[in-house]
Amino acid sequence: MNNIPRPEHPNPQFQRREWLNLNGKWNFEIDKSKSGIAKKYYEPQAKLERTINVPFCPESVLSGVEYKDFMDAVWYQREFTVPEKYADLKTILHFGAVDYKATVYVNGKEVGTHKGGYISFEFDITDYLNGGTNILTVYAEDDTRNPLQPRGKQSEEYYSHDCDYTRTTGIWQTVWLEFVPESRIKGIKVFPNVENCSVDIQAEVIGSGKFEVLALYQERIMGAASVETEGGLITAHLDLKESYLWEVGEGRLYDLELRFNEDKVDSYFGLRDVKLDGQKFLINGKSVFQRRVLDQGFYPDGIYTAPTEEAMIKDIQISMDVGFNGARLHEKIFEPRFLYNCDKMGYIVWGEYPNWGLDHSNPNIVYSVIPEWIEEVERDFNHPAIIGWCPLNETWDYDGRKQFDDALALIYKTTKALDKTRPCIDTSGNFHVITDIFDLHDYEQDPKVFKEHFDMLMTEGKLYDNHERRQKYPGGPTFISEYGGIRWSVNENEQNAWGYGDAPKNKYEFIERYKGLTDALLDNDQMFGFCYTQLYDVEQEQNGLYTYSRKPKFETSIFRAINSRKAKIEL
């Protein structure tokens, strides 16, 4: 298994030992005319002319294809065999993510479809299998220019431009098989209670029997419970012997061993809670200033897909090296393995959705967003590192037509119905309709003017907003969720470098500007955090503290000193 790309289990929060990674070389075809169905590419005997290295998208270097023009449709095909030791179990086929609409065939028969380019999905393929070699075929359609298809930061033009980058088409996360008994655990939700030092495990099970759960910390048993059930939803309550809080910078995690008859699943959880208290954001009852940075989740050789797990860990570590304690996972649903490492490292993040590309004036966007957004909140609910949800970002009016406010309100209310344990921002920056936190974006480059914008929040209770005709600050918790974006290209001859405002004349001016902008927020006792744009350059957008290849542009200690000092709201 170690000879294939991305060999690690893709979801440590719900992991069985009986699984098979299907990454590696697949047959591949670009279906420019979308005639593959007519040509019966789904048939087992179909011959696809190219090969591709899954899970990397065909636009990427690591895929071996490197085709960067628009691809409205693509096909994948590979053989697989179910190991004999799993012959008596059910076979579940998992996809980490396929952009955008996937149709899956096994041995020429359609198994199912899934719409949404960013979230995991699965099919029970047991009844479609042969005794020996099986043929798996995937057809993916992806229309980046459709105003009802979310694309995130993928460019709608042929070339990357401004803050839009190379596209991702088709499979871009791990594909794997899982072998499960008839009676099994379908999923779990974890509800930790910091005050009572306990945890409730809500499980969905298929079949009747005894559900058992064991909680451990560093291999020491902390609690246990069991529940007899006829199937469906059940809850097991565990009182924990010792309290080890999950905190910023300290990713203390309890292991969970889950059993249901013959089924066993490994998981984990963090003992932590989040609350809003006036202007403060509390984690485990303590005021925490969120020193976050914008992370776009792009890689030079893998585009949307990290080349290795080490590359994901590195992105978290280089952020912490310059004094950030978390990130906005921006315009993309990050994979569970990245979130797992955030959990382990005590790195706070907000879950987002890739809404750019949508026409927010069209009421039908609810059908584009809500189904996949529900899947995201349900899948990632148990990650302690996720401390809030933000389904939309900068829902600009479209060609003079205003955003459809009722859609934003419905998406917010759906989020709160799914998760009452975290705050939700309806749309980051603009234009707010109903929100737990009123955040703003401000790319003013003059630190003096920037400070004046937000000092009146302390003196007059008013929040500067360059969109005040479209939204009004009602009071309550707030922070600046995008600022900075200071342009700085390591290559002084770079003609296409893009960033916000005029680039500093030298590195000393860059540092002075960065410090002035950041100090204005740290010294504001009505702000609970900030998010700087951005961690690393992405293609032509060169305003990161690191280059696209993750090399520091300046000494990291300079920014660590600026970012990590106590904020006024923490005192």
Coordinates of C-alpha atoms in Angstrom, one line a residue:
M1 CA 0.0 0.0 0.0
N2 CA 2.9 2.4 0.6
N3 CA 3.8 2.4 -3.1
I4 CA 0.7 4.3 -4.0
P5 CA 0.1 8.0 -3.6
R6 CA -1.6 9.2 -0.4
P7 CA -1.6 5.8 1.2
E8 CA -2.9 6.9 4.7
H9 CA -6.5 6.3 5.7
P10 CA -8.5 9.3 4.5
N11 CA -10.7 9.6 7.6
P12 CA -9.2 9.0 11.0
Q13 CA -12.4 10.0 12.7
F14 CA -14.2 6.9 11.4
Q15 CA -11.7 4.2 10.6
R16 CA -12.0 0.5 10.1
R17 CA -9.0 -1.8 9.7
E18 CA -10.7 -3.6 6.8
W19 CA -10.1 -1.3 3.9
L20 CA -8.3 -1.1 0.5
N21 CA -6.9 2.1 -1.0
L22 CA -7.6 2.4 -4.7
N23 CA -5.3 5.3 -5.4
G24 CA -2.7 5.0 -8.2
K25 CA -2.8 4.4 -11.9
W26 CA -6.2 4.5 -13.6
N27 CA -7.2 4.6 -17.2
F28 CA -8.5 8.0 -18.2
E29 CA -10.2 9.9 -21.0
I30 CA -11.2 13.6 -21.6
D31 CA -14.7 13.6 -23.0
K32 CA -14.7 16.9 -24.9
S33 CA -18.0 16.3 -26.8
K34 CA -19.7 14.5 -23.8
S35 CA -20.3 11.5 -26.1
G36 CA -18.8 8.9 -23.7
I37 CA -22.2 7.6 -22.6
A38 CA -23.2 7.1 -26.2
K39 CA -19.9 5.4 -26.9
K40 CA -20.5 3.2 -23.8
Y41 CA -17.4 4.1 -21.9
Y42 CA -19.0 2.6 -18.9
E43 CA -18.9 -0.9 -20.3
P44 CA -16.1 -3.1 -18.8
Q45 CA -14.6 -3.7 -22.2
A46 CA -14.2 0.0 -23.0
K47 CA -10.7 1.2 -23.7
L48 CA -9.7 4.6 -22.3
E49 CA -6.6 5.9 -24.1
R50 CA -4.8 7.8 -21.3
T51 CA -3.7 7.0 -17.8
I52 CA -3.9 9.2 -14.7
N53 CA -2.4 9.1 -11.2
V54 CA -5.4 9.2 -8.8
P55 CA -6.2 11.1 -6.5
F56 CA -4.6 14.0 -8.4
C57 CA -6.7 16.1 -10.8
P58 CA -5.8 16.0 -14.5
E59 CA -4.8 19.7 -14.4
S60 CA -2.0 18.8 -11.9
V61 CA 1.6 17.8 -12.5
L62 CA 1.3 14.8 -10.1
S63 CA -1.6 13.4 -12.2
G64 CA 0.7 12.8 -15.1
V65 CA -1.8 14.4 -17.5
E66 CA -1.3 18.2 -17.0
Y67 CA -4.2 19.2 -19.2
K68 CA -5.3 22.7 -18.1
D69 CA -8.0 23.7 -20.6
F70 CA -11.7 23.3 -19.6
M71 CA -12.9 19.7 -19.3
D72 CA -16.7 19.5 -19.2
A73 CA -16.5 15.7 -18.8
V74 CA -13.9 13.1 -17.9
W75 CA -13.9 9.3 -17.5
Y76 CA -11.9 7.0 -15.2
Q77 CA -11.5 3.2 -15.1
R78 CA -9.6 0.7 -13.1
E79 CA -9.7 -3.0 -12.1
F80 CA -10.0 -4.2 -8.5
T81 CA -10.4 -7.5 -6.7
V82 CA -12.0 -8.0 -3.3
P83 CA -9.6 -9.9 -1.1
E84 CA -10.9 -13.4 -0.3
K85 CA -10.8 -12.8 3.4
Y86 CA -13.5 -10.1 3.0
A87 CA -15.7 -12.2 0.7
D88 CA -18.4 -12.6 3.4
L89 CA -18.6 -8.9 4.2
K90 CA -20.3 -6.0 2.4
T91 CA -18.2 -3.8 0.2
I92 CA -18.6 0.0 0.5
L93 CA -17.0 2.2 -2.2
H94 CA -15.9 5.6 -0.9
F95 CA -14.9 8.8 -2.7
G96 CA -13.2 11.6 -0.8
A97 CA -14.3 14.1 -3.4
V98 CA -15.1 14.3 -7.2
D99 CA -15.7 17.6 -8.9
Y100 CA -18.5 18.1 -9.8
K101 CA -21.2 15.5 -10.7
A102 CA -20.1 11.9 -10.5
T103 CA -21.8 8.8 -12.0
V104 CA -20.3 5.5 -10.8
Y105 CA -20.4 2.2 -12.6
V106 CA -19.3 -1.3 -11.5
N107 CA -19.0 -4.0 -14.1
G108 CA -21.0 -1.8 -16.5
K109 CA -23.9 -1.2 -14.2
E110 CA -24.7 2.2 -12.8
V111 CA -24.3 2.2 -9.0
G112 CA -25.4 5.8 -8.3
T113 CA -24.6 9.5 -8.7
H114 CA -23.5 12.3 -6.5
K115 CA -23.6 16.1 -7.1
G116 CA -21.1 18.3 -5.3
G117 CA -17.4 18.6 -5.9
Y118 CA -16.1 18.9 -2.4
I119 CA -17.6 16.3 -0.1
S120 CA -17.2 12.6 0.5
F121 CA -19.8 10.1 -0.6
E122 CA -20.2 6.3 -0.7
F123 CA -22.1 3.5 -2.3
D124 CA -22.7 -0.1 -1.2
I125 CA -21.5 -2.1 -4.3
T126 CA -21.8 -5.6 -2.9
D127 CA -24.6 -6.6 -5.3
Y128 CA -22.6 -5.4 -8.3
L129 CA -19.5 -7.4 -7.8
N130 CA -18.1 -10.4 -9.7
G131 CA -16.3 -13.2 -7.9
G132 CA -12.9 -12.2 -9.4
T133 CA -11.8 -9.1 -11.2
N134 CA -14.2 -6.1 -11.2
I135 CA -14.2 -3.0 -13.3
L136 CA -14.9 0.4 -11.7
T137 CA -15.8 3.3 -14.0
V138 CA -16.4 6.9 -13.0
Y139 CA -17.9 9.6 -15.2
A140 CA -17.5 13.2 -13.9
E141 CA -19.1 16.3 -15.4
D142 CA -17.7 19.7 -14.4
D143 CA -19.0 23.1 -15.8
T144 CA -17.0 25.7 -13.9
R145 CA -18.8 28.5 -15.8
N146 CA -22.3 27.5 -14.7
P147 CA -23.6 30.2 -12.3
L148 CA -25.4 27.5 -10.3
Q149 CA -22.3 25.4 -9.8
P150 CA -20.0 26.4 -6.9
R151 CA -16.4 26.6 -7.9
G152 CA -14.5 28.3 -5.1
K153 CA -11.2 29.8 -6.3
Q154 CA -11.1 27.9 -9.6
S155 CA -10.8 30.3 -12.5
E156 CA -13.8 30.7 -14.8
E157 CA -11.4 32.0 -17.5
Y158 CA -8.8 30.0 -19.4
Y159 CA -6.0 31.5 -17.4
S160 CA -5.7 32.1 -13.7
H161 CA -6.2 35.7 -12.8
D162 CA -6.3 37.9 -9.7
C163 CA -7.4 35.6 -6.8
D164 CA -8.7 32.8 -9.0
Y165 CA -6.4 29.9 -9.8
T166 CA -6.0 26.6 -11.8
R167 CA -9.1 24.5 -12.0
T168 CA -9.7 21.0 -10.6
T169 CA -11.7 18.5 -12.6
G170 CA -12.9 15.0 -11.5
I171 CA -11.4 12.9 -8.7
W172 CA -9.2 14.8 -6.4
Q173 CA -9.3 12.9 -3.1
T174 CA -8.6 9.3 -2.2
V175 CA -10.9 6.5 -3.5
W176 CA -11.1 3.4 -1.2
L177 CA -13.1 0.3 -0.4
E178 CA -14.3 -0.6 3.0
F179 CA -15.4 -4.1 4.1
V180 CA -18.2 -4.2 6.7
P181 CA -20.6 -6.7 8.3
E182 CA -24.3 -6.6 7.8
S183 CA -24.9 -5.2 11.3
R184 CA -22.7 -2.2 11.6
I185 CA -22.1 1.3 12.8
K186 CA -23.3 3.8 10.2
G187 CA -21.9 7.0 11.9
I188 CA -21.5 8.9 15.2
K189 CA -21.9 12.3 16.6
V190 CA -19.8 13.3 19.6
F191 CA -21.1 15.8 22.3
P192 CA -18.4 16.6 24.8
N193 CA -19.3 18.3 28.1
V194 CA -16.4 20.2 29.6
E195 CA -18.2 21.3 32.8
N196 CA -19.3 17.7 33.7
C197 CA -16.2 16.0 32.3
S198 CA -18.3 13.6 30.2
V199 CA -19.2 12.8 26.6
D200 CA -22.3 11.6 24.8
I201 CA -21.8 9.4 21.8
Q202 CA -24.8 9.5 19.4
A203 CA -24.6 6.5 17.0
E204 CA -26.6 5.3 14.1
V205 CA -26.4 1.5 13.8
I206 CA -27.8 -1.0 11.3
G207 CA -29.3 -4.1 12.9
S208 CA -29.8 -5.2 16.5
G209 CA -27.3 -5.9 19.2
K210 CA -25.0 -4.3 21.7
F211 CA -23.3 -1.0 21.0
E212 CA -20.1 -0.6 23.1
V213 CA -17.8 2.4 23.4
L214 CA -14.5 2.8 25.2
A215 CA -12.8 6.1 25.8
L216 CA -9.0 6.3 26.3
Y217 CA -6.4 8.9 26.9
Q218 CA -2.8 8.0 26.1
E219 CA -3.9 4.3 26.2
R220 CA -5.5 4.6 29.7
I221 CA -9.2 3.8 30.0
M222 CA -11.1 7.0 30.9
G223 CA -14.7 5.7 30.5
A224 CA -16.9 3.0 29.0
A225 CA -20.6 2.4 28.2
S226 CA -22.8 0.0 26.3
V227 CA -26.4 0.1 25.0
E228 CA -28.6 -2.6 23.7
T229 CA -30.5 -1.6 20.6
E230 CA -32.8 -2.8 17.9
G231 CA -31.1 -0.4 15.4
G232 CA -31.4 3.3 14.5
L233 CA -30.2 6.2 16.6
I234 CA -28.9 5.5 20.1
T235 CA -26.9 7.5 22.7
A236 CA -24.2 6.3 25.0
H237 CA -23.1 8.4 28.0
L238 CA -19.6 8.3 29.4
D239 CA -18.3 10.0 32.5
L240 CA -14.6 10.5 32.1
K241 CA -12.3 9.7 34.9
E242 CA -9.9 12.6 34.1
S243 CA -10.2 15.9 32.2
Y244 CA -7.8 16.8 29.5
L245 CA -9.1 19.8 27.6
W246 CA -8.6 20.4 23.9
E247 CA -7.1 23.9 23.7
V248 CA -5.5 26.2 21.2
G249 CA -2.0 24.9 20.7
E250 CA -2.7 21.8 22.7
G251 CA -4.5 19.2 20.7
R252 CA -5.3 16.8 23.5
L253 CA -7.4 14.0 22.1
Y254 CA -9.3 11.1 23.6
D255 CA -9.3 7.9 21.6
L256 CA -12.6 6.1 21.0
E257 CA -13.1 2.4 20.4
L258 CA -16.5 1.6 19.0
R259 CA -18.0 -1.9 18.7
F260 CA -21.3 -3.2 17.5
N261 CA -21.5 -7.0 17.3
E262 CA -18.7 -7.9 14.9
D263 CA -18.1 -4.3 13.7
K264 CA -15.3 -2.2 15.2
V265 CA -14.5 1.5 14.4
D266 CA -11.7 3.6 15.7
S267 CA -12.3 7.3 16.4
Y268 CA -11.4 10.2 18.7
F269 CA -12.7 13.4 20.2
G270 CA -11.6 16.6 21.9
L271 CA -13.1 17.8 25.2
R272 CA -13.8 21.4 24.5
D273 CA -16.7 23.9 24.1
V274 CA -17.1 27.3 22.4
K275 CA -19.3 30.2 23.4
L276 CA -19.9 33.8 22.6
D277 CA -19.9 36.2 25.6
G278 CA -20.5 39.8 24.7
Q279 CA -17.6 40.8 22.4
K280 CA -15.5 37.8 23.4
F281 CA -15.1 34.3 21.9
L282 CA -14.6 31.7 24.6
I283 CA -13.0 28.3 24.3
N284 CA -13.5 26.3 27.5
G285 CA -14.6 29.5 29.2
K286 CA -11.4 31.4 28.3
S287 CA -11.3 34.4 26.0
V288 CA -9.3 33.5 23.0
F289 CA -8.1 36.0 20.4
Q290 CA -8.2 34.3 17.0
R291 CA -5.0 35.0 15.2
R292 CA -6.0 33.4 12.0
V293 CA -4.7 33.4 8.4
L294 CA -6.3 32.7 5.1
D295 CA -5.4 29.2 3.8
Q296 CA -6.5 28.6 0.2
G297 CA -5.6 24.9 0.2
F298 CA -3.7 25.0 -3.1
Y299 CA -0.4 23.1 -3.9
P300 CA 2.0 23.8 -6.9
D301 CA 2.1 20.2 -8.0
G302 CA -1.3 18.8 -6.8
I303 CA -3.5 21.9 -7.2
Y304 CA -6.4 21.0 -4.8
T305 CA -4.7 17.9 -3.5
A306 CA -1.8 17.8 -1.1
P307 CA 1.0 15.6 -2.5
T308 CA 1.5 14.0 0.9
E309 CA 0.2 14.1 4.4
E310 CA 3.4 15.8 5.4
A311 CA 2.6 18.7 3.1
M312 CA -0.7 19.3 5.0
I313 CA 1.1 19.1 8.4
K314 CA 3.7 21.6 7.1
D315 CA 1.0 24.1 6.2
I316 CA -0.2 24.1 9.8
Q317 CA 3.2 24.2 11.2
I318 CA 4.5 27.1 9.1
S319 CA 1.3 29.0 10.1
M320 CA 2.1 28.5 13.8
D321 CA 5.7 29.4 13.1
V322 CA 4.7 33.0 12.3
G323 CA 2.4 33.3 15.3
F324 CA -1.0 32.3 13.9
N325 CA -3.2 30.0 16.0
G326 CA -5.7 29.0 13.2
A327 CA -7.0 29.6 9.7
R328 CA -9.9 30.3 7.5
L329 CA -10.1 27.3 5.3
H330 CA -11.0 29.5 2.4
E331 CA -13.5 28.8 -0.4
K332 CA -12.9 25.0 -0.2
I333 CA -14.0 22.1 1.9
F334 CA -10.7 20.7 3.2
E335 CA -10.3 17.0 3.4
P336 CA -10.8 15.1 6.8
R337 CA -7.1 14.2 7.0
F338 CA -6.2 17.9 7.1
L339 CA -8.8 18.5 9.8
Y340 CA -7.4 15.6 11.7
N341 CA -4.0 17.2 11.8
C342 CA -5.6 20.5 12.9
D343 CA -7.2 18.5 15.8
K344 CA -3.9 17.0 16.8
M345 CA -2.0 20.3 16.7
G346 CA -4.6 22.4 18.5
Y347 CA -5.1 24.6 15.4
I348 CA -8.5 26.4 15.2
V349 CA -10.4 26.7 11.9
W350 CA -13.7 27.7 10.5
G351 CA -15.5 25.4 8.0
E352 CA -16.3 27.2 4.8
Y353 CA -18.0 26.4 1.5
P354 CA -16.7 27.2 -2.0
N355 CA -19.6 29.5 -3.0
W356 CA -17.7 31.6 -5.5
G357 CA -19.0 31.2 -9.0
L358 CA -22.7 31.2 -7.9
D359 CA -25.1 33.9 -8.9
H360 CA -26.3 34.9 -5.4
S361 CA -29.2 36.8 -6.8
N362 CA -30.8 33.5 -8.0
P363 CA -33.1 31.8 -5.5
N364 CA -32.0 28.5 -6.9
I365 CA -28.6 28.7 -5.3
V366 CA -30.2 27.0 -2.2
Y367 CA -30.4 23.8 -4.3
S368 CA -26.7 24.2 -5.2
V369 CA -25.5 24.9 -1.7
I370 CA -27.7 23.3 1.0
P371 CA -27.4 19.6 0.1
E372 CA -23.6 19.6 0.0
W373 CA -23.4 22.0 2.9
I374 CA -25.5 19.6 5.0
E375 CA -23.1 16.8 4.1
E376 CA -20.1 18.9 5.2
V377 CA -21.5 19.9 8.6
E378 CA -22.6 16.3 9.2
R379 CA -19.3 14.9 8.2
D380 CA -17.0 17.3 10.0
F381 CA -19.2 17.9 13.1
N382 CA -16.9 16.0 15.5
H383 CA -13.7 17.9 14.7
P384 CA -12.7 19.9 17.8
A385 CA -10.5 22.2 15.7
I386 CA -13.6 23.5 13.9
I387 CA -14.9 26.3 16.1
G388 CA -17.4 27.9 13.7
W389 CA -19.2 27.6 10.4
C390 CA -19.2 30.1 7.5
P391 CA -21.1 28.7 4.5
L392 CA -20.7 31.8 2.2
N393 CA -18.1 34.4 1.4
E394 CA -18.6 37.9 -0.1
T395 CA -22.0 37.3 -1.7
W396 CA -21.7 40.2 -4.0
D397 CA -24.6 41.6 -6.0
Y398 CA -24.6 40.0 -9.5
D399 CA -24.7 42.3 -12.6
G400 CA -26.6 44.8 -10.6
R401 CA -29.0 42.3 -9.1
K402 CA -29.0 42.1 -5.3
Q403 CA -28.1 38.9 -3.5
F404 CA -31.2 36.8 -2.6
D405 CA -31.4 37.5 1.2
D406 CA -33.9 34.7 1.9
A407 CA -31.4 32.2 0.5
L408 CA -28.7 33.4 3.0
A409 CA -31.2 33.3 5.9
L410 CA -32.2 29.7 5.0
I411 CA -28.6 28.5 4.7
Y412 CA -27.8 30.1 8.1
K413 CA -30.9 28.5 9.8
T414 CA -30.1 25.1 8.2
T415 CA -26.6 25.3 9.7
K416 CA -28.0 26.2 13.2
A417 CA -30.5 23.4 13.0
L418 CA -27.6 20.9 12.2
D419 CA -25.2 22.3 14.9
K420 CA -26.2 24.3 17.9
T421 CA -22.8 24.0 19.5
R422 CA -20.9 26.4 17.2
P423 CA -21.5 30.0 16.0
C424 CA -22.3 30.6 12.3
I425 CA -21.5 33.5 10.1
D426 CA -24.0 33.7 7.2
T427 CA -21.6 35.3 4.7
S428 CA -18.1 36.5 5.4
G429 CA -17.6 40.2 4.8
N430 CA -20.8 41.1 2.9
F431 CA -23.7 41.2 2.8
H432 CA -25.0 40.0 6.2
V433 CA -28.6 39.0 6.7
I434 CA -28.7 36.9 9.9
T435 CA -25.5 36.0 11.7
D436 CA -24.0 35.2 15.1
I437 CA -20.9 37.3 14.4
F438 CA -20.6 40.4 12.2
D439 CA -17.3 40.2 10.4
L440 CA -15.8 42.6 7.9
H441 CA -13.1 42.6 5.2
D442 CA -10.9 45.7 4.9
Y443 CA -7.8 45.9 2.7
E444 CA -6.9 49.5 3.6
Q445 CA -3.1 49.6 3.3
D446 CA -2.4 52.7 5.4
P447 CA -2.1 51.5 9.1
K448 CA -3.1 54.9 10.4
V449 CA -6.3 55.0 8.3
F450 CA -7.0 51.3 9.1
K451 CA -6.7 52.0 12.8
E452 CA -9.1 55.0 12.5
H453 CA -11.6 52.7 10.8
F454 CA -12.0 50.5 13.9
D455 CA -11.1 52.8 16.8
M456 CA -14.6 54.2 16.8
L457 CA -15.9 50.7 17.8
M458 CA -14.2 51.3 21.1
T459 CA -15.1 55.0 21.5
E460 CA -18.6 55.1 19.9
G461 CA -19.7 51.5 19.5
K462 CA -19.8 52.0 15.8
L463 CA -18.2 49.7 13.3
Y464 CA -16.7 51.1 10.1
D465 CA -18.1 49.4 7.1
N466 CA -17.6 50.3 3.4
H467 CA -20.8 48.4 2.7
E468 CA -23.0 50.3 5.2
R469 CA -25.6 51.0 2.5
R470 CA -26.2 47.2 2.3
Q471 CA -25.7 46.1 5.9
K472 CA -25.9 47.6 9.4
Y473 CA -23.8 46.5 12.4
P474 CA -26.3 45.6 15.2
G475 CA -23.7 45.4 17.9
G476 CA -22.2 42.2 19.3
P477 CA -19.1 40.1 18.6
T478 CA -17.1 41.1 15.6
F479 CA -13.7 40.7 13.9
I480 CA -11.9 41.5 10.7
S481 CA -11.9 38.3 8.8
E482 CA -9.8 39.6 5.9
Y483 CA -7.1 42.3 5.9
G484 CA -3.6 42.9 4.7
G485 CA -3.0 41.1 1.5
I486 CA 0.2 43.0 1.2
R487 CA 1.8 42.3 -2.2
W488 CA 5.4 41.1 -2.1
S489 CA 7.0 39.1 -4.9
V490 CA 10.3 37.4 -4.2
N491 CA 11.0 37.8 -7.9
E492 CA 11.3 41.6 -8.4
N493 CA 10.8 41.1 -12.1
E494 CA 7.5 39.4 -11.7
Q495 CA 5.1 41.3 -14.0
N496 CA 1.9 39.4 -13.2
A497 CA 2.1 39.5 -9.4
W498 CA -1.2 40.4 -7.9
G499 CA -2.1 41.7 -4.4
Y500 CA -3.9 44.5 -2.6
G501 CA -2.8 48.1 -3.0
D502 CA 0.7 49.2 -3.8
A503 CA 3.6 46.9 -2.9
P504 CA 6.0 48.2 -0.3
K505 CA 9.2 49.6 -1.6
N506 CA 11.4 47.3 0.6
K507 CA 11.1 44.6 3.2
Y508 CA 11.3 47.2 6.1
E509 CA 8.3 49.0 4.7
F510 CA 6.5 45.6 4.4
I511 CA 7.1 44.7 8.0
E512 CA 6.2 48.2 9.3
R513 CA 2.9 48.1 7.3
Y514 CA 2.2 44.5 8.5
K515 CA 2.8 45.5 12.1
G516 CA 0.8 48.7 12.0
L517 CA -2.3 46.9 10.5
T518 CA -2.1 44.0 12.9
D519 CA -1.4 46.2 16.0
A520 CA -4.6 48.1 15.2
L521 CA -6.6 44.9 15.7
L522 CA -4.7 43.5 18.6
D523 CA -5.1 46.8 20.5
N524 CA -8.9 47.0 19.9
D525 CA -10.6 45.6 23.0
Q526 CA -13.9 45.1 21.0
M527 CA -12.3 42.7 18.5
F528 CA -11.9 39.0 19.2
G529 CA -9.7 38.2 16.3
F530 CA -8.4 38.7 12.8
C531 CA -7.6 36.8 9.7
Y532 CA -4.7 37.9 7.6
T533 CA -4.6 37.4 3.8
Q534 CA -2.7 35.2 3.3
L535 CA -0.4 32.3 4.4
Y536 CA 1.4 31.6 1.1
D537 CA 1.3 32.8 -2.5
V538 CA -1.0 31.0 -4.9
E539 CA 0.1 31.3 -8.5
Q540 CA -0.2 35.0 -9.5
E541 CA -1.6 36.1 -6.1
Q542 CA 1.6 37.0 -4.4
N543 CA 0.7 38.4 -1.0
G544 CA 1.6 35.5 1.3
L545 CA 4.1 35.4 4.1
Y546 CA 5.5 32.4 2.3
T547 CA 6.0 31.7 -1.4
Y548 CA 3.9 29.1 -3.2
S549 CA 6.6 26.5 -2.5
R550 CA 6.2 27.4 1.2
K551 CA 9.5 29.2 1.6
P552 CA 9.5 32.1 4.0
K553 CA 9.9 35.6 2.4
F554 CA 11.2 37.1 5.7
E555 CA 12.4 35.8 9.0
T556 CA 9.5 34.0 10.6
S557 CA 10.4 35.3 14.1
I558 CA 9.5 38.8 13.0
F559 CA 5.9 37.9 12.4
R560 CA 5.7 35.6 15.3
A561 CA 6.6 38.4 17.6
I562 CA 4.0 40.7 16.0
N563 CA 1.2 38.2 16.0
S564 CA 1.6 36.4 19.3
R565 CA 1.6 39.2 21.8
K566 CA -1.4 39.5 24.0
A567 CA -4.5 41.2 22.6
K568 CA -6.4 43.7 24.6
I569 CA -9.5 41.5 24.7
E570 CA -7.5 38.7 26.3
L571 CA -6.2 40.9 29.2

